[in-house]
């Protein structure tokens, strides 16, 4: 079986054990590759074009093509030709694309090879959710819209006119187009299963658990209840509009002024996003015991996990955020908004806690009710850690992927 992945980035260019979605799955299946199971990875590179590079049973195809935020739609045609050249060279039995929000999946229109899309985020859901949470629809060229780095513009546009930059509507239409022309999907939650069901009627969906970094999966570190009189809260996210910055500020204000708790809330991520929400709410992060620690590495994340009393994940929309998965792997109790695919990661009251995303008082009251409950949090910790190690077992993930590949190849052949 020859498998070709089309991705934005992979371990070839990233740091070892990178956080990248594709690289984590690459690490999970690497040990299962052999002469009968070969993997090719075509990825976007800003460096001069290179020849394919063979490493063990993986062939890397660096392509000087761009899928960055400001890429113009016309560039997709150039990238498309390069992808077709890789396909002719590698001769895959199956192709996997990471994310419908990128245009790679449109390649299915031009080939008679089965293509499977691993669903990640979904712009058609994210965009309206963000606009509703903001309470207004800003101008296309506004500062807030330009710095929304995790709600990315896509390169592919059905109109393909000259060099115009894709609008949000064109990006959403591009994503819908990718869903319409594909028949096979990988996912890991009820949220993305329903996206496949309704945006690609009649398609086949395969449950593939999310791979995590081995640094967290294999660590011997385990969270223990250790409240010392000062409550330590920790949140880790990209920091963009989707991640609930306003909820953090408003919840912290309630914790300080209503519950009168002695606490510190450390936020790891891009700190520049907070200024907008400080202005919107009139709440200064510093005034409500929030400390912005910026971007941190894996060792620092693990240190924060062990030091924290609770992990707070306040997203207004998410699929299966790896930050929750990593926290659960060491048993840090998680309190999360009940959105997207998160209910498949957390069973409320058993492996963590869920609350309505737009209720800062509810979140604050929940924190106040549980932070001193040694027995409850210890049980939550043990349950979540056990569950997470089963869910993210790399061998089980690899087995599920290869079984799905075989089923897809057979189904595609039967359809001819």
Coordinates of C-alpha atoms in Angstrom, one line a residue:
X1 CA 0.0 0.0 0.0
X2 CA 1.4 3.4 -1.0
X3 CA -0.1 6.3 0.9
X4 CA 0.4 9.9 0.0
X5 CA -0.3 12.8 2.4
X6 CA -0.9 16.3 1.2
X7 CA -0.2 18.7 4.1
X8 CA 0.8 22.2 4.9
X9 CA 3.8 21.1 7.1
X10 CA 5.3 18.0 8.6
X11 CA 8.2 16.7 10.6
X12 CA 10.7 17.3 7.7
X13 CA 10.7 21.0 8.5
X14 CA 9.3 21.1 12.0
X15 CA 11.1 20.6 15.3
X16 CA 11.2 17.0 16.6
X17 CA 8.0 15.8 18.1
X18 CA 6.3 19.0 16.8
X19 CA 2.8 20.1 17.7
X20 CA 1.7 19.9 14.1
X21 CA -1.4 17.8 13.5
X22 CA 0.2 15.9 10.6
X23 CA 3.5 15.4 12.3
X24 CA 1.8 13.8 15.3
X25 CA 0.0 11.3 13.1
X26 CA 3.2 10.7 11.2
X27 CA 4.9 9.7 14.5
X28 CA 2.1 7.4 15.3
X29 CA 2.3 5.4 12.1
X30 CA 6.1 5.5 11.5
X31 CA 6.8 2.3 13.3
X32 CA 4.1 0.5 11.2
X33 CA 5.6 1.4 7.9
X34 CA 7.6 -1.3 5.9
X35 CA 8.3 -2.3 2.4
X36 CA 4.6 -3.1 1.9
X37 CA 3.3 0.1 3.5
X38 CA 5.1 3.2 2.2
X39 CA 4.2 6.8 3.0
X40 CA 4.8 9.8 0.8
X41 CA 4.3 13.4 2.2
X42 CA 4.0 16.4 -0.1
X43 CA 4.2 19.6 2.0
X44 CA 4.4 23.3 1.3
X45 CA 7.9 24.8 1.6
X46 CA 9.1 28.4 1.4
X47 CA 12.6 27.2 0.5
X48 CA 13.8 26.6 -3.0
X49 CA 12.4 23.5 -4.7
X50 CA 14.1 20.3 -3.5
X51 CA 14.2 16.8 -4.9
X52 CA 12.3 14.1 -3.0
X53 CA 14.0 13.0 0.2
X54 CA 13.9 9.4 1.4
X55 CA 14.0 8.7 5.2
X56 CA 13.3 5.1 6.1
X57 CA 10.0 4.3 4.6
X58 CA 8.8 7.9 4.1
X59 CA 9.4 9.9 1.0
X60 CA 9.2 13.7 1.5
X61 CA 8.3 16.0 -1.4
X62 CA 9.1 19.6 -0.5
X63 CA 7.1 21.9 -2.8
X64 CA 7.8 25.6 -3.2
X65 CA 4.2 26.5 -3.0
X66 CA 2.3 28.6 -0.5
X67 CA -0.9 28.1 1.4
X68 CA -0.3 31.1 3.7
X69 CA -2.9 33.6 4.8
X70 CA -2.2 36.2 2.1
X71 CA -1.8 33.8 -0.8
X72 CA -3.8 34.8 -3.9
X73 CA -6.4 32.4 -5.3
X74 CA -4.5 32.1 -8.7
X75 CA -1.6 30.4 -6.9
X76 CA -3.7 27.3 -6.3
X77 CA -3.5 26.4 -10.0
X78 CA 0.3 26.3 -9.8
X79 CA 0.2 24.3 -6.6
X80 CA -2.3 21.9 -8.1
X81 CA 0.0 21.1 -11.0
X82 CA 2.9 20.4 -8.5
X83 CA 0.6 18.1 -6.5
X84 CA -0.4 16.2 -9.7
X85 CA 3.3 15.8 -10.6
X86 CA 4.0 14.3 -7.1
X87 CA 1.0 11.9 -7.6
X88 CA 2.4 10.8 -11.0
X89 CA 5.8 10.2 -9.4
X90 CA 4.8 8.4 -6.2
X91 CA 1.8 6.5 -7.7
X92 CA -0.2 6.2 -4.5
X93 CA -3.0 3.8 -3.8
X94 CA -4.7 6.4 -1.6
X95 CA -4.3 10.1 -0.8
X96 CA -5.0 11.7 2.6
X97 CA -5.5 15.5 3.0
X98 CA -5.3 17.2 6.4
X99 CA -8.3 19.6 6.8
X100 CA -11.1 20.6 4.5
X101 CA -10.2 24.2 5.2
X102 CA -7.2 23.8 2.9
X103 CA -7.7 23.3 -0.8
X104 CA -5.8 20.1 -1.2
X105 CA -8.9 18.0 -1.2
X106 CA -10.0 19.6 -4.5
X107 CA -7.4 17.4 -6.2
X108 CA -10.0 14.6 -6.1
X109 CA -11.7 16.2 -9.1
X110 CA -8.7 15.4 -11.3
X111 CA -7.7 11.9 -10.3
X112 CA -9.1 8.3 -10.1
X113 CA -7.5 7.6 -6.8
X114 CA -9.4 7.5 -3.5
X115 CA -8.9 10.7 -1.4
X116 CA -9.7 10.9 2.3
X117 CA -10.0 14.1 4.2
X118 CA -9.0 14.2 7.8
X119 CA -11.3 16.8 9.3
X120 CA -9.6 19.3 11.6
X121 CA -11.4 22.6 12.1
X122 CA -14.3 23.8 9.9
X123 CA -14.6 27.4 8.7
X124 CA -18.2 27.2 7.8
X125 CA -18.9 26.6 11.5
X126 CA -16.1 28.8 13.0
X127 CA -16.9 32.0 11.1
X128 CA -20.6 32.4 12.3
X129 CA -19.6 31.3 15.8
X130 CA -17.0 34.0 16.1
X131 CA -19.2 36.7 14.7
X132 CA -22.0 35.8 17.2
X133 CA -19.5 35.8 20.1
X134 CA -18.2 39.2 19.0
X135 CA -21.7 40.6 18.6
X136 CA -20.9 42.4 15.4
X137 CA -19.6 41.8 11.9
X138 CA -16.4 43.9 11.4
X139 CA -15.2 45.2 8.1
X140 CA -13.4 42.7 5.9
X141 CA -10.1 44.7 6.2
X142 CA -10.4 45.5 9.9
X143 CA -7.4 45.0 12.2
X144 CA -9.3 42.3 14.1
X145 CA -10.0 40.3 11.0
X146 CA -6.4 40.7 9.7
X147 CA -4.8 39.2 12.8
X148 CA -7.2 36.3 13.2
X149 CA -4.3 33.9 12.5
X150 CA -6.2 30.6 13.3
X151 CA -9.2 31.4 11.2
X152 CA -7.2 31.2 8.0
X153 CA -7.9 32.4 4.6
X154 CA -7.9 29.7 2.0
X155 CA -6.1 29.9 -1.3
X156 CA -8.6 28.0 -3.5
X157 CA -11.5 30.0 -4.9
X158 CA -14.2 28.8 -7.2
X159 CA -14.1 32.1 -9.1
X160 CA -10.3 32.1 -9.6
X161 CA -10.2 35.7 -10.7
X162 CA -6.8 37.3 -11.1
X163 CA -5.0 38.1 -7.9
X164 CA -7.9 39.1 -5.6
X165 CA -7.6 38.0 -2.0
X166 CA -10.3 35.4 -1.0
X167 CA -13.2 36.8 1.1
X168 CA -14.5 34.9 4.0
X169 CA -17.5 33.9 1.9
X170 CA -15.2 32.6 -0.8
X171 CA -13.2 30.6 1.8
X172 CA -16.4 29.1 3.1
X173 CA -17.5 28.2 -0.4
X174 CA -14.1 26.6 -1.1
X175 CA -14.4 24.5 2.0
X176 CA -17.9 23.4 1.0
X177 CA -16.6 22.6 -2.5
X178 CA -13.8 20.3 -1.0
X179 CA -16.5 18.5 1.0
X180 CA -18.8 18.1 -2.0
X181 CA -16.1 16.5 -4.3
X182 CA -14.9 14.0 -1.7
X183 CA -16.5 10.9 -0.4
X184 CA -14.3 9.7 2.5
X185 CA -13.5 11.4 5.8
X186 CA -11.6 10.8 8.9
X187 CA -12.7 12.4 12.2
X188 CA -12.7 11.9 15.9
X189 CA -15.9 13.5 17.4
X190 CA -19.6 13.6 16.8
X191 CA -19.1 17.2 15.8
X192 CA -17.0 16.4 12.7
X193 CA -19.0 13.3 12.0
X194 CA -22.1 15.4 11.5
X195 CA -20.1 17.9 9.3
X196 CA -19.2 15.0 7.0
X197 CA -22.8 13.7 7.1
X198 CA -24.4 17.0 6.2
X199 CA -21.8 18.7 4.0
X200 CA -21.0 15.6 2.1
X201 CA -24.2 13.5 1.9
X202 CA -23.7 9.8 1.3
X203 CA -20.0 10.0 2.3
X204 CA -18.2 7.4 4.5
X205 CA -16.8 8.5 7.8
X206 CA -14.1 6.7 9.8
X207 CA -13.3 7.4 13.5
X208 CA -9.6 8.0 13.9
X209 CA -8.5 9.1 17.4
X210 CA -6.3 12.2 17.6
X211 CA -2.5 11.5 17.9
X212 CA -0.7 13.5 20.6
X213 CA 3.0 14.3 21.1
X214 CA 4.9 11.4 22.6
X215 CA 6.4 13.9 25.1
X216 CA 3.1 14.0 26.9
X217 CA 1.9 10.4 26.1
X218 CA 5.1 8.8 27.5
X219 CA 5.8 11.0 30.4
X220 CA 5.9 9.6 33.9
X221 CA 4.7 12.8 35.4
X222 CA 1.3 12.7 37.0
X223 CA -0.8 15.5 38.5
X224 CA -1.5 15.3 42.3
X225 CA -3.9 17.4 44.3
X226 CA -1.7 20.0 46.0
X227 CA -3.8 23.1 46.8
X228 CA -1.7 25.3 49.0
X229 CA -4.1 28.2 49.8
X230 CA -3.5 30.1 46.5
X231 CA -5.5 28.8 43.5
X232 CA -3.5 28.3 40.4
X233 CA -5.4 28.2 37.1
X234 CA -3.9 27.5 33.7
X235 CA -5.1 28.0 30.2
X236 CA -3.2 27.2 27.0
X237 CA -4.4 28.2 23.5
X238 CA -3.5 30.1 20.4
X239 CA -5.2 33.1 21.9
X240 CA -7.4 34.0 18.9
X241 CA -11.0 35.2 19.0
X242 CA -12.2 31.6 19.1
X243 CA -10.5 30.9 22.4
X244 CA -12.7 32.7 24.8
X245 CA -10.5 35.6 25.9
X246 CA -13.5 37.7 27.0
X247 CA -14.8 34.8 29.1
X248 CA -11.4 34.6 30.8
X249 CA -11.5 38.2 31.7
X250 CA -15.0 38.2 33.0
X251 CA -14.6 35.0 34.9
X252 CA -11.5 36.3 36.6
X253 CA -13.3 39.4 37.6
X254 CA -16.0 37.3 39.3
X255 CA -13.4 35.1 41.0
X256 CA -11.7 38.2 42.4
X257 CA -14.6 40.6 43.2
X258 CA -17.5 38.2 44.0
X259 CA -15.8 35.0 45.3
X260 CA -12.9 36.9 46.8
X261 CA -10.5 34.1 45.9
X262 CA -6.7 34.3 46.2
X263 CA -5.7 33.1 42.7
X264 CA -3.5 33.5 39.7
X265 CA -4.6 32.6 36.2
X266 CA -1.7 32.0 33.8
X267 CA -2.5 32.1 30.1
X268 CA 0.0 30.6 27.6
X269 CA -0.5 31.7 24.0
X270 CA -0.2 34.8 21.8
X271 CA -0.7 37.7 24.3
X272 CA -1.4 40.4 21.6
X273 CA -5.0 39.1 21.3
X274 CA -5.9 40.1 24.8
X275 CA -5.7 43.9 24.3
X276 CA -8.8 43.9 22.1
X277 CA -10.9 42.2 24.7
X278 CA -9.5 44.3 27.6
X279 CA -10.8 47.3 25.7
X280 CA -14.1 45.6 24.9
X281 CA -14.8 44.6 28.5
X282 CA -13.0 47.4 30.3
X283 CA -11.2 44.7 32.4
X284 CA -7.4 44.8 32.6
X285 CA -5.9 41.3 32.7
X286 CA -3.4 42.5 35.3
X287 CA -6.1 43.9 37.6
X288 CA -7.9 40.5 37.8
X289 CA -4.8 38.3 38.5
X290 CA -4.3 37.1 34.9
X291 CA -0.7 36.6 33.9
X292 CA 0.1 36.3 30.2
X293 CA 3.1 34.0 29.9
X294 CA 3.3 34.0 26.0
X295 CA 4.4 31.1 23.9
X296 CA 6.1 28.3 25.9
X297 CA 7.8 25.0 25.1
X298 CA 6.7 21.5 26.0
X299 CA 8.8 21.3 29.2
X300 CA 7.3 24.6 30.4
X301 CA 3.8 23.3 29.6
X302 CA 4.4 20.2 31.6
X303 CA 5.7 22.3 34.5
X304 CA 2.5 24.5 34.3
X305 CA 0.3 21.4 34.2
X306 CA 1.9 20.0 37.4
X307 CA 1.8 23.4 39.2
X308 CA -1.8 24.2 38.3
X309 CA -4.8 23.2 40.4
X310 CA -7.2 23.3 37.4
X311 CA -7.0 23.6 33.6
X312 CA -9.5 26.0 32.0
X313 CA -10.4 25.7 28.4
X314 CA -13.0 28.5 27.5
X315 CA -13.2 28.2 23.7
X316 CA -16.4 29.3 22.0
X317 CA -15.9 26.7 19.2
X318 CA -13.5 23.7 18.9
X319 CA -13.3 20.2 17.6
X320 CA -10.9 18.2 19.9
X321 CA -8.3 20.7 21.2
X322 CA -5.0 18.9 21.9
X323 CA -4.4 21.2 24.9
X324 CA -7.2 19.3 26.7
X325 CA -5.8 16.0 25.6
X326 CA -2.4 16.8 26.9
X327 CA -3.7 18.0 30.2
X328 CA -5.8 14.8 30.6
X329 CA -2.7 12.6 29.9
X330 CA -1.1 13.7 33.1
X331 CA -4.4 13.9 35.0
X332 CA -4.8 17.7 35.4
X333 CA -8.6 18.3 36.0
X334 CA -10.1 20.1 33.1
X335 CA -13.0 22.6 33.1
X336 CA -14.1 23.3 29.5
X337 CA -16.8 25.0 27.6
X338 CA -19.4 22.6 26.2
X339 CA -18.9 23.2 22.5
X340 CA -18.0 21.4 19.3
X341 CA -16.4 18.0 19.8
X342 CA -15.3 18.6 23.4
X343 CA -18.1 16.4 24.9
X344 CA -16.3 13.4 23.3
X345 CA -13.2 14.3 25.3
X346 CA -14.9 15.1 28.6
X347 CA -17.6 13.2 30.4
X348 CA -19.0 15.8 32.7
X349 CA -18.4 15.0 36.3
X350 CA -16.4 11.9 35.5
X351 CA -13.4 12.9 33.4
X352 CA -13.7 16.7 33.7
X353 CA -16.3 19.4 33.8
X354 CA -18.4 21.1 31.2
X355 CA -20.1 24.5 31.3
X356 CA -22.0 26.8 28.9
X357 CA -19.4 28.7 26.9
X358 CA -20.9 32.2 27.4
X359 CA -21.5 32.1 31.1
X360 CA -18.6 33.4 33.1
X361 CA -20.5 33.4 36.3
X362 CA -21.3 29.7 35.9
X363 CA -17.6 28.9 35.2
X364 CA -16.5 31.0 38.3
X365 CA -19.1 29.3 40.5
X366 CA -17.9 25.9 39.3
X367 CA -14.3 26.7 40.1
X368 CA -15.4 27.9 43.5
X369 CA -17.4 24.8 44.2
X370 CA -14.7 22.2 43.4
X371 CA -11.2 23.6 43.9
X372 CA -11.0 22.5 47.5
X373 CA -12.6 19.1 46.9
X374 CA -9.6 16.7 47.2
X375 CA -11.5 13.5 46.7
X376 CA -13.5 14.7 43.7
X377 CA -10.5 16.2 41.9
X378 CA -8.3 13.1 42.6
X379 CA -11.0 10.8 41.1
X380 CA -11.4 13.1 38.1
X381 CA -7.6 13.1 37.6
X382 CA -7.4 9.3 37.7
X383 CA -10.4 8.8 35.4
X384 CA -9.2 11.3 32.8
X385 CA -5.6 10.0 32.8
X386 CA -6.7 6.4 32.2
X387 CA -9.2 7.4 29.5
X388 CA -6.7 9.6 27.7
X389 CA -4.0 7.0 27.5
X390 CA -6.5 4.6 25.9
X391 CA -7.8 7.1 23.5
X392 CA -4.4 8.4 22.3
X393 CA -2.6 5.0 22.1
X394 CA -0.4 5.5 19.0
X395 CA -0.5 1.8 18.0
X396 CA -4.3 1.8 18.1
X397 CA -4.4 5.0 16.0
X398 CA -2.1 3.5 13.4
X399 CA -4.2 0.3 13.3
X400 CA -7.3 2.3 12.8
X401 CA -5.8 4.3 10.0
X402 CA -4.4 1.3 8.1
X403 CA -7.7 -0.5 8.4
X404 CA -9.6 2.5 7.1
X405 CA -7.2 2.9 4.2
X406 CA -7.9 -0.7 3.2
X407 CA -11.6 -0.3 3.4
X408 CA -11.5 2.9 1.3
X409 CA -9.3 1.4 -1.4
X410 CA -11.7 -1.5 -1.7
X411 CA -14.8 0.7 -1.7
X412 CA -13.3 2.9 -4.3
X413 CA -12.5 -0.1 -6.5
X414 CA -16.0 -1.4 -6.1
X415 CA -17.4 1.9 -7.3
X416 CA -15.6 1.9 -10.6

